[in-house]
């Protein structure tokens, strides 16, 4: 039984490493096409982020810096919502696979 578990773990580990190596060789997919309205909104978000990045933050108070951080978080969330897509981390994928193995 131990041999079977070790063999299964080895196959699983090699399978993950093979998939990640294969994914590194592929070019990135084209992002989903945005409408003109979404493209304009995304461009506004990018310009605002660049404006905040170029700011001199040394003269700002703690509350102003916190407000800028919150604004950047909101802008990041808006940009993700516009661009779409679902991203799963490697850890999440491993947990999902382990749960499927345990259930089945």
mmCIF file of N, CA and C in Angstrom:
data_model
loop_
_atom_site.group_PDB
_atom_site.id
_atom_site.type_symbol
_atom_site.label_atom_id
_atom_site.label_comp_id
_atom_site.label_asym_id
_atom_site.label_seq_id
_atom_site.Cartn_x
_atom_site.Cartn_y
_atom_site.Cartn_z
ATOM 1 N N UNK A 1 0.827 -1.183 0.000
ATOM 2 C CA UNK A 1 0.000 0.000 0.000
ATOM 3 C C UNK A 1 0.878 1.256 0.000
ATOM 4 N N UNK A 2 1.996 1.212 0.751
ATOM 5 C CA UNK A 2 2.886 2.366 0.794
ATOM 6 C C UNK A 2 3.494 2.635 -0.584
ATOM 7 N N UNK A 3 3.851 1.569 -1.281
ATOM 8 C CA UNK A 3 4.427 1.744 -2.612
ATOM 9 C C UNK A 3 3.427 2.426 -3.542
ATOM 10 N N UNK A 4 2.181 2.032 -3.436
ATOM 11 C CA UNK A 4 1.148 2.617 -4.285
ATOM 12 C C UNK A 4 0.994 4.113 -3.996
ATOM 13 N N UNK A 5 0.987 4.481 -2.730
ATOM 14 C CA UNK A 5 0.845 5.894 -2.357
ATOM 15 C C UNK A 5 2.060 6.695 -2.818
ATOM 16 N N UNK A 6 3.254 6.160 -2.621
ATOM 17 C CA UNK A 6 4.459 6.857 -3.066
ATOM 18 C C UNK A 6 4.487 7.004 -4.591
ATOM 19 N N UNK A 7 4.072 5.956 -5.288
ATOM 20 C CA UNK A 7 4.039 6.013 -6.750
ATOM 21 C C UNK A 7 3.022 7.050 -7.214
ATOM 22 N N UNK A 8 1.869 7.087 -6.569
ATOM 23 C CA UNK A 8 0.841 8.061 -6.911
ATOM 24 C C UNK A 8 1.334 9.484 -6.654
ATOM 25 N N UNK A 9 2.025 9.700 -5.540
ATOM 26 C CA UNK A 9 2.560 11.020 -5.234
ATOM 27 C C UNK A 9 3.624 11.429 -6.252
ATOM 28 N N UNK A 10 4.456 10.491 -6.669
ATOM 29 C CA UNK A 10 5.493 10.771 -7.656
ATOM 30 C C UNK A 10 4.881 11.141 -9.006
ATOM 31 N N UNK A 11 3.891 10.382 -9.431
ATOM 32 C CA UNK A 11 3.223 10.670 -10.703
ATOM 33 C C UNK A 11 2.544 12.033 -10.642
ATOM 34 N N UNK A 12 1.904 12.329 -9.532
ATOM 35 C CA UNK A 12 1.242 13.618 -9.353
ATOM 36 C C UNK A 12 2.243 14.766 -9.411
ATOM 37 N N UNK A 13 3.378 14.625 -8.719
ATOM 38 C CA UNK A 13 4.402 15.674 -8.707
ATOM 39 C C UNK A 13 5.010 15.868 -10.087
ATOM 40 N N UNK A 14 5.289 14.784 -10.781
ATOM 41 C CA UNK A 14 5.848 14.896 -12.126
ATOM 42 C C UNK A 14 4.839 15.493 -13.099
ATOM 43 N N UNK A 15 3.593 15.170 -12.925
ATOM 44 C CA UNK A 15 2.552 15.719 -13.784
ATOM 45 C C UNK A 15 2.423 17.222 -13.635
ATOM 46 N N UNK A 16 2.526 17.708 -12.408
ATOM 47 C CA UNK A 16 2.452 19.150 -12.167
ATOM 48 C C UNK A 16 3.663 19.849 -12.771
ATOM 49 N N UNK A 17 4.840 19.295 -12.585
ATOM 50 C CA UNK A 17 6.037 19.945 -13.118
ATOM 51 C C UNK A 17 6.032 19.937 -14.641
ATOM 52 N N UNK A 18 5.506 18.889 -15.255
ATOM 53 C CA UNK A 18 5.435 18.827 -16.714
ATOM 54 C C UNK A 18 4.470 19.874 -17.252
ATOM 55 N N UNK A 19 3.332 20.052 -16.587
ATOM 56 C CA UNK A 19 2.351 21.041 -17.033
ATOM 57 C C UNK A 19 2.888 22.457 -16.907
ATOM 58 N N UNK A 20 3.599 22.750 -15.834
ATOM 59 C CA UNK A 20 4.125 24.104 -15.669
ATOM 60 C C UNK A 20 5.242 24.371 -16.673
ATOM 61 N N UNK A 21 6.043 23.378 -16.988
ATOM 62 C CA UNK A 21 7.083 23.558 -17.994
ATOM 63 C C UNK A 21 6.469 23.748 -19.371
ATOM 64 N N UNK A 22 5.407 23.046 -19.641
ATOM 65 C CA UNK A 22 4.728 23.171 -20.919
ATOM 66 C C UNK A 22 4.064 24.542 -21.033
ATOM 67 N N UNK A 23 3.516 25.053 -19.953
ATOM 68 C CA UNK A 23 2.848 26.343 -19.973
ATOM 69 C C UNK A 23 3.850 27.481 -20.172
ATOM 70 N N UNK A 24 5.082 27.296 -19.728
ATOM 71 C CA UNK A 24 6.085 28.344 -19.876
ATOM 72 C C UNK A 24 6.488 28.528 -21.333
ATOM 73 N N UNK A 25 6.376 27.485 -22.135
ATOM 74 C CA UNK A 25 6.771 27.573 -23.536
ATOM 75 C C UNK A 25 5.723 28.231 -24.416
ATOM 76 N N UNK A 26 4.467 28.218 -24.000
ATOM 77 C CA UNK A 26 3.393 28.757 -24.824
ATOM 78 C C UNK A 26 3.357 30.280 -24.737
ATOM 79 N N UNK A 27 3.071 30.952 -25.853
ATOM 80 C CA UNK A 27 2.895 32.401 -25.788
ATOM 81 C C UNK A 27 1.598 32.739 -25.069
ATOM 82 N N UNK A 28 1.536 33.930 -24.540
ATOM 83 C CA UNK A 28 0.354 34.340 -23.796
ATOM 84 C C UNK A 28 -0.844 34.460 -24.734
ATOM 85 N N UNK A 29 -2.011 34.117 -24.220
ATOM 86 C CA UNK A 29 -3.226 34.226 -25.008
ATOM 87 C C UNK A 29 -3.581 35.696 -25.190
ATOM 88 N N UNK A 30 -4.295 35.967 -26.246
ATOM 89 C CA UNK A 30 -4.784 37.318 -26.442
ATOM 90 C C UNK A 30 -5.864 37.597 -25.414
ATOM 91 N N UNK A 31 -5.812 38.765 -24.787
ATOM 92 C CA UNK A 31 -6.847 39.075 -23.815
ATOM 93 C C UNK A 31 -8.200 39.227 -24.517
ATOM 94 N N UNK A 32 -9.241 39.122 -23.748
ATOM 95 C CA UNK A 32 -10.564 39.264 -24.345
ATOM 96 C C UNK A 32 -10.710 40.658 -24.925
ATOM 97 N N UNK A 33 -11.427 40.752 -26.010
ATOM 98 C CA UNK A 33 -11.613 42.037 -26.683
ATOM 99 C C UNK A 33 -12.501 42.925 -25.829
ATOM 100 N N UNK A 34 -12.068 44.172 -25.647
ATOM 101 C CA UNK A 34 -12.820 45.133 -24.857
ATOM 102 C C UNK A 34 -13.628 46.024 -25.783
ATOM 103 N N UNK A 35 -14.762 46.463 -25.287
ATOM 104 C CA UNK A 35 -15.536 47.427 -26.050
ATOM 105 C C UNK A 35 -14.838 48.774 -25.971
ATOM 106 N N UNK A 36 -15.270 49.709 -26.804
ATOM 107 C CA UNK A 36 -14.638 51.037 -26.808
ATOM 108 C C UNK A 36 -14.812 51.729 -25.468
ATOM 109 N N UNK A 37 -15.990 51.555 -24.878
ATOM 110 C CA UNK A 37 -16.255 52.182 -23.581
ATOM 111 C C UNK A 37 -15.349 51.603 -22.495
ATOM 112 N N UNK A 38 -15.169 50.277 -22.503
ATOM 113 C CA UNK A 38 -14.298 49.638 -21.518
ATOM 114 C C UNK A 38 -12.845 50.036 -21.730
ATOM 115 N N UNK A 39 -12.425 50.165 -22.987
ATOM 116 C CA UNK A 39 -11.045 50.555 -23.275
ATOM 117 C C UNK A 39 -10.773 51.962 -22.762
ATOM 118 N N UNK A 40 -11.738 52.866 -22.939
ATOM 119 C CA UNK A 40 -11.572 54.244 -22.453
ATOM 120 C C UNK A 40 -11.484 54.259 -20.935
ATOM 121 N N UNK A 41 -12.353 53.485 -20.287
ATOM 122 C CA UNK A 41 -12.348 53.439 -18.825
ATOM 123 C C UNK A 41 -11.031 52.845 -18.308
ATOM 124 N N UNK A 42 -10.555 51.811 -18.964
ATOM 125 C CA UNK A 42 -9.290 51.194 -18.564
ATOM 126 C C UNK A 42 -8.125 52.166 -18.756
ATOM 127 N N UNK A 43 -8.160 52.931 -19.818
ATOM 128 C CA UNK A 43 -7.105 53.932 -20.067
ATOM 129 C C UNK A 43 -7.130 55.020 -19.003
ATOM 130 N N UNK A 44 -8.320 55.425 -18.554
ATOM 131 C CA UNK A 44 -8.431 56.414 -17.470
ATOM 132 C C UNK A 44 -7.839 55.864 -16.176
ATOM 133 N N UNK A 45 -8.118 54.597 -15.908
ATOM 134 C CA UNK A 45 -7.590 53.969 -14.692
ATOM 135 C C UNK A 45 -6.064 53.927 -14.751
ATOM 136 N N UNK A 46 -5.517 53.552 -15.914
ATOM 137 C CA UNK A 46 -4.057 53.494 -16.067
ATOM 138 C C UNK A 46 -3.422 54.864 -15.878
ATOM 139 N N UNK A 47 -4.046 55.887 -16.449
ATOM 140 C CA UNK A 47 -3.474 57.227 -16.320
ATOM 141 C C UNK A 47 -3.512 57.705 -14.874
ATOM 142 N N UNK A 48 -4.596 57.383 -14.145
ATOM 143 C CA UNK A 48 -4.691 57.773 -12.741
ATOM 144 C C UNK A 48 -3.641 57.046 -11.901
ATOM 145 N N UNK A 49 -3.422 55.777 -12.186
ATOM 146 C CA UNK A 49 -2.410 55.016 -11.442
ATOM 147 C C UNK A 49 -1.023 55.596 -11.701
ATOM 148 N N UNK A 50 -0.732 55.942 -12.948
ATOM 149 C CA UNK A 50 0.566 56.551 -13.258
ATOM 150 C C UNK A 50 0.711 57.907 -12.582
ATOM 151 N N UNK A 51 -0.382 58.658 -12.515
ATOM 152 C CA UNK A 51 -0.371 59.961 -11.852
ATOM 153 C C UNK A 51 -0.062 59.801 -10.367
ATOM 154 N N UNK A 52 -0.678 58.816 -9.728
ATOM 155 C CA UNK A 52 -0.422 58.564 -8.304
ATOM 156 C C UNK A 52 1.008 58.093 -8.104
ATOM 157 N N UNK A 53 1.503 57.232 -9.010
ATOM 158 C CA UNK A 53 2.868 56.726 -8.891
ATOM 159 C C UNK A 53 3.903 57.840 -9.003
ATOM 160 N N UNK A 54 3.645 58.817 -9.863
ATOM 161 C CA UNK A 54 4.596 59.906 -10.069
ATOM 162 C C UNK A 54 4.504 61.004 -9.021
ATOM 163 N N UNK A 55 3.518 60.916 -8.125
ATOM 164 C CA UNK A 55 3.336 61.925 -7.089
ATOM 165 C C UNK A 55 4.485 61.911 -6.087
ATOM 166 N N UNK A 56 4.743 63.077 -5.497
ATOM 167 C CA UNK A 56 5.701 63.163 -4.395
ATOM 168 C C UNK A 56 4.926 62.896 -3.108
ATOM 169 N N UNK A 57 5.092 61.718 -2.565
ATOM 170 C CA UNK A 57 4.298 61.313 -1.408
ATOM 171 C C UNK A 57 4.950 61.662 -0.073
ATOM 172 N N UNK A 58 6.129 62.242 -0.113
ATOM 173 C CA UNK A 58 6.830 62.541 1.139
ATOM 174 C C UNK A 58 6.155 63.660 1.922
ATOM 175 N N UNK A 59 5.411 64.526 1.261
ATOM 176 C CA UNK A 59 4.770 65.643 1.952
ATOM 177 C C UNK A 59 3.343 65.338 2.388
ATOM 178 N N UNK A 60 2.860 64.153 2.104
ATOM 179 C CA UNK A 60 1.487 63.796 2.441
ATOM 180 C C UNK A 60 1.382 63.339 3.891
ATOM 181 N N UNK A 61 0.212 63.570 4.458
ATOM 182 C CA UNK A 61 -0.034 63.089 5.815
ATOM 183 C C UNK A 61 -0.374 61.600 5.759
ATOM 184 N N UNK A 62 -0.446 61.002 6.928
ATOM 185 C CA UNK A 62 -0.748 59.577 6.999
ATOM 186 C C UNK A 62 -2.130 59.282 6.415
ATOM 187 N N UNK A 63 -3.100 60.134 6.708
ATOM 188 C CA UNK A 63 -4.462 59.930 6.207
ATOM 189 C C UNK A 63 -4.503 60.048 4.679
ATOM 190 N N UNK A 64 -3.750 60.972 4.124
ATOM 191 C CA UNK A 64 -3.733 61.138 2.667
ATOM 192 C C UNK A 64 -3.084 59.933 1.987
ATOM 193 N N UNK A 65 -2.000 59.419 2.571
ATOM 194 C CA UNK A 65 -1.361 58.226 2.009
ATOM 195 C C UNK A 65 -2.307 57.031 2.075
ATOM 196 N N UNK A 66 -3.044 56.910 3.182
ATOM 197 C CA UNK A 66 -3.993 55.821 3.328
ATOM 198 C C UNK A 66 -5.111 55.945 2.295
ATOM 199 N N UNK A 67 -5.568 57.161 2.065
ATOM 200 C CA UNK A 67 -6.607 57.386 1.058
ATOM 201 C C UNK A 67 -6.093 57.009 -0.334
ATOM 202 N N UNK A 68 -4.829 57.317 -0.629
ATOM 203 C CA UNK A 68 -4.247 56.949 -1.922
ATOM 204 C C UNK A 68 -4.160 55.427 -2.076
ATOM 205 N N UNK A 69 -3.755 54.740 -1.001
ATOM 206 C CA UNK A 69 -3.683 53.280 -1.053
ATOM 207 C C UNK A 69 -5.064 52.675 -1.306
ATOM 208 N N UNK A 70 -6.066 53.212 -0.612
ATOM 209 C CA UNK A 70 -7.428 52.712 -0.815
ATOM 210 C C UNK A 70 -7.902 52.973 -2.236
ATOM 211 N N UNK A 71 -7.582 54.143 -2.767
ATOM 212 C CA UNK A 71 -7.957 54.463 -4.145
ATOM 213 C C UNK A 71 -7.281 53.508 -5.127
ATOM 214 N N UNK A 72 -6.003 53.199 -4.882
ATOM 215 C CA UNK A 72 -5.296 52.268 -5.761
ATOM 216 C C UNK A 72 -5.922 50.874 -5.706
ATOM 217 N N UNK A 73 -6.328 50.443 -4.521
ATOM 218 C CA UNK A 73 -6.991 49.140 -4.405
ATOM 219 C C UNK A 73 -8.298 49.119 -5.185
ATOM 220 N N UNK A 74 -9.067 50.199 -5.081
ATOM 221 C CA UNK A 74 -10.325 50.273 -5.827
ATOM 222 C C UNK A 74 -10.070 50.268 -7.332
ATOM 223 N N UNK A 75 -9.059 51.009 -7.765
ATOM 224 C CA UNK A 75 -8.730 51.057 -9.187
ATOM 225 C C UNK A 75 -8.292 49.679 -9.682
ATOM 226 N N UNK A 76 -7.531 48.963 -8.862
ATOM 227 C CA UNK A 76 -7.087 47.627 -9.236
ATOM 228 C C UNK A 76 -8.280 46.690 -9.384
ATOM 229 N N UNK A 77 -9.231 46.784 -8.468
ATOM 230 C CA UNK A 77 -10.431 45.967 -8.551
ATOM 231 C C UNK A 77 -11.258 46.280 -9.790
ATOM 232 N N UNK A 78 -11.373 47.572 -10.106
ATOM 233 C CA UNK A 78 -12.112 47.970 -11.301
ATOM 234 C C UNK A 78 -11.425 47.458 -12.560
ATOM 235 N N UNK A 79 -10.103 47.551 -12.599
ATOM 236 C CA UNK A 79 -9.361 47.094 -13.771
ATOM 237 C C UNK A 79 -9.519 45.586 -13.946
ATOM 238 N N UNK A 80 -9.500 44.839 -12.866
ATOM 239 C CA UNK A 80 -9.698 43.387 -12.965
ATOM 240 C C UNK A 80 -11.097 43.060 -13.454
ATOM 241 N N UNK A 81 -12.084 43.821 -12.973
ATOM 242 C CA UNK A 81 -13.461 43.564 -13.396
ATOM 243 C C UNK A 81 -13.639 43.847 -14.879
ATOM 244 N N UNK A 82 -12.981 44.880 -15.372
ATOM 245 C CA UNK A 82 -13.110 45.241 -16.787
ATOM 246 C C UNK A 82 -12.411 44.216 -17.662
ATOM 247 N N UNK A 83 -11.182 43.855 -17.297
ATOM 248 C CA UNK A 83 -10.413 42.953 -18.150
ATOM 249 C C UNK A 83 -10.942 41.523 -18.101
ATOM 250 N N UNK A 84 -11.611 41.155 -17.026
ATOM 251 C CA UNK A 84 -12.219 39.830 -16.923
ATOM 252 C C UNK A 84 -11.182 38.755 -16.683
ATOM 253 N N UNK A 85 -11.638 37.511 -16.698
ATOM 254 C CA UNK A 85 -10.729 36.394 -16.505
ATOM 255 C C UNK A 85 -10.785 35.857 -15.097
ATOM 256 N N UNK A 86 -10.518 34.577 -14.970
ATOM 257 C CA UNK A 86 -10.473 33.921 -13.672
ATOM 258 C C UNK A 86 -9.076 33.356 -13.508
ATOM 259 N N UNK A 87 -8.439 33.686 -12.406
ATOM 260 C CA UNK A 87 -7.088 33.226 -12.163
ATOM 261 C C UNK A 87 -7.071 32.370 -10.912
ATOM 262 N N UNK A 88 -6.451 31.207 -11.010
ATOM 263 C CA UNK A 88 -6.306 30.313 -9.874
ATOM 264 C C UNK A 88 -4.825 30.137 -9.578
ATOM 265 N N UNK A 89 -4.491 30.210 -8.316
ATOM 266 C CA UNK A 89 -3.109 29.991 -7.937
ATOM 267 C C UNK A 89 -2.801 28.503 -7.939
ATOM 268 N N UNK A 90 -1.532 28.172 -7.907
ATOM 269 C CA UNK A 90 -1.114 26.765 -7.897
ATOM 270 C C UNK A 90 -1.617 26.084 -6.630
ATOM 271 N N UNK A 91 -1.563 26.789 -5.516
ATOM 272 C CA UNK A 91 -2.041 26.225 -4.255
ATOM 273 C C UNK A 91 -3.521 25.902 -4.303
ATOM 274 N N UNK A 92 -4.304 26.795 -4.906
ATOM 275 C CA UNK A 92 -5.741 26.548 -5.019
ATOM 276 C C UNK A 92 -6.016 25.338 -5.900
ATOM 277 N N UNK A 93 -5.265 25.200 -6.972
ATOM 278 C CA UNK A 93 -5.450 24.061 -7.869
ATOM 279 C C UNK A 93 -5.118 22.751 -7.147
ATOM 280 N N UNK A 94 -4.040 22.751 -6.379
ATOM 281 C CA UNK A 94 -3.649 21.545 -5.635
ATOM 282 C C UNK A 94 -4.721 21.179 -4.617
ATOM 283 N N UNK A 95 -5.257 22.171 -3.920
ATOM 284 C CA UNK A 95 -6.302 21.905 -2.932
ATOM 285 C C UNK A 95 -7.549 21.344 -3.611
ATOM 286 N N UNK A 96 -7.927 21.902 -4.749
ATOM 287 C CA UNK A 96 -9.091 21.403 -5.480
ATOM 288 C C UNK A 96 -8.879 19.949 -5.904
ATOM 289 N N UNK A 97 -7.685 19.650 -6.420
ATOM 290 C CA UNK A 97 -7.399 18.283 -6.841
ATOM 291 C C UNK A 97 -7.428 17.319 -5.665
ATOM 292 N N UNK A 98 -6.848 17.730 -4.532
ATOM 293 C CA UNK A 98 -6.870 16.860 -3.346
ATOM 294 C C UNK A 98 -8.296 16.621 -2.853
ATOM 295 N N UNK A 99 -9.125 17.672 -2.880
ATOM 296 C CA UNK A 99 -10.514 17.490 -2.473
ATOM 297 C C UNK A 99 -11.242 16.530 -3.419
ATOM 298 N N UNK A 100 -10.973 16.645 -4.703
ATOM 299 C CA UNK A 100 -11.605 15.736 -5.657
ATOM 300 C C UNK A 100 -11.168 14.295 -5.420
ATOM 301 N N UNK A 101 -9.889 14.125 -5.114
ATOM 302 C CA UNK A 101 -9.381 12.775 -4.836
ATOM 303 C C UNK A 101 -10.051 12.192 -3.589
ATOM 304 N N UNK A 102 -10.188 13.007 -2.550
ATOM 305 C CA UNK A 102 -10.796 12.536 -1.311
ATOM 306 C C UNK A 102 -12.281 12.227 -1.495
ATOM 307 N N UNK A 103 -12.955 13.041 -2.276
ATOM 308 C CA UNK A 103 -14.391 12.838 -2.485
ATOM 309 C C UNK A 103 -14.629 11.595 -3.341
ATOM 310 N N UNK A 104 -13.844 11.451 -4.387
ATOM 311 C CA UNK A 104 -14.050 10.328 -5.283
ATOM 312 C C UNK A 104 -13.288 9.149 -4.754
#
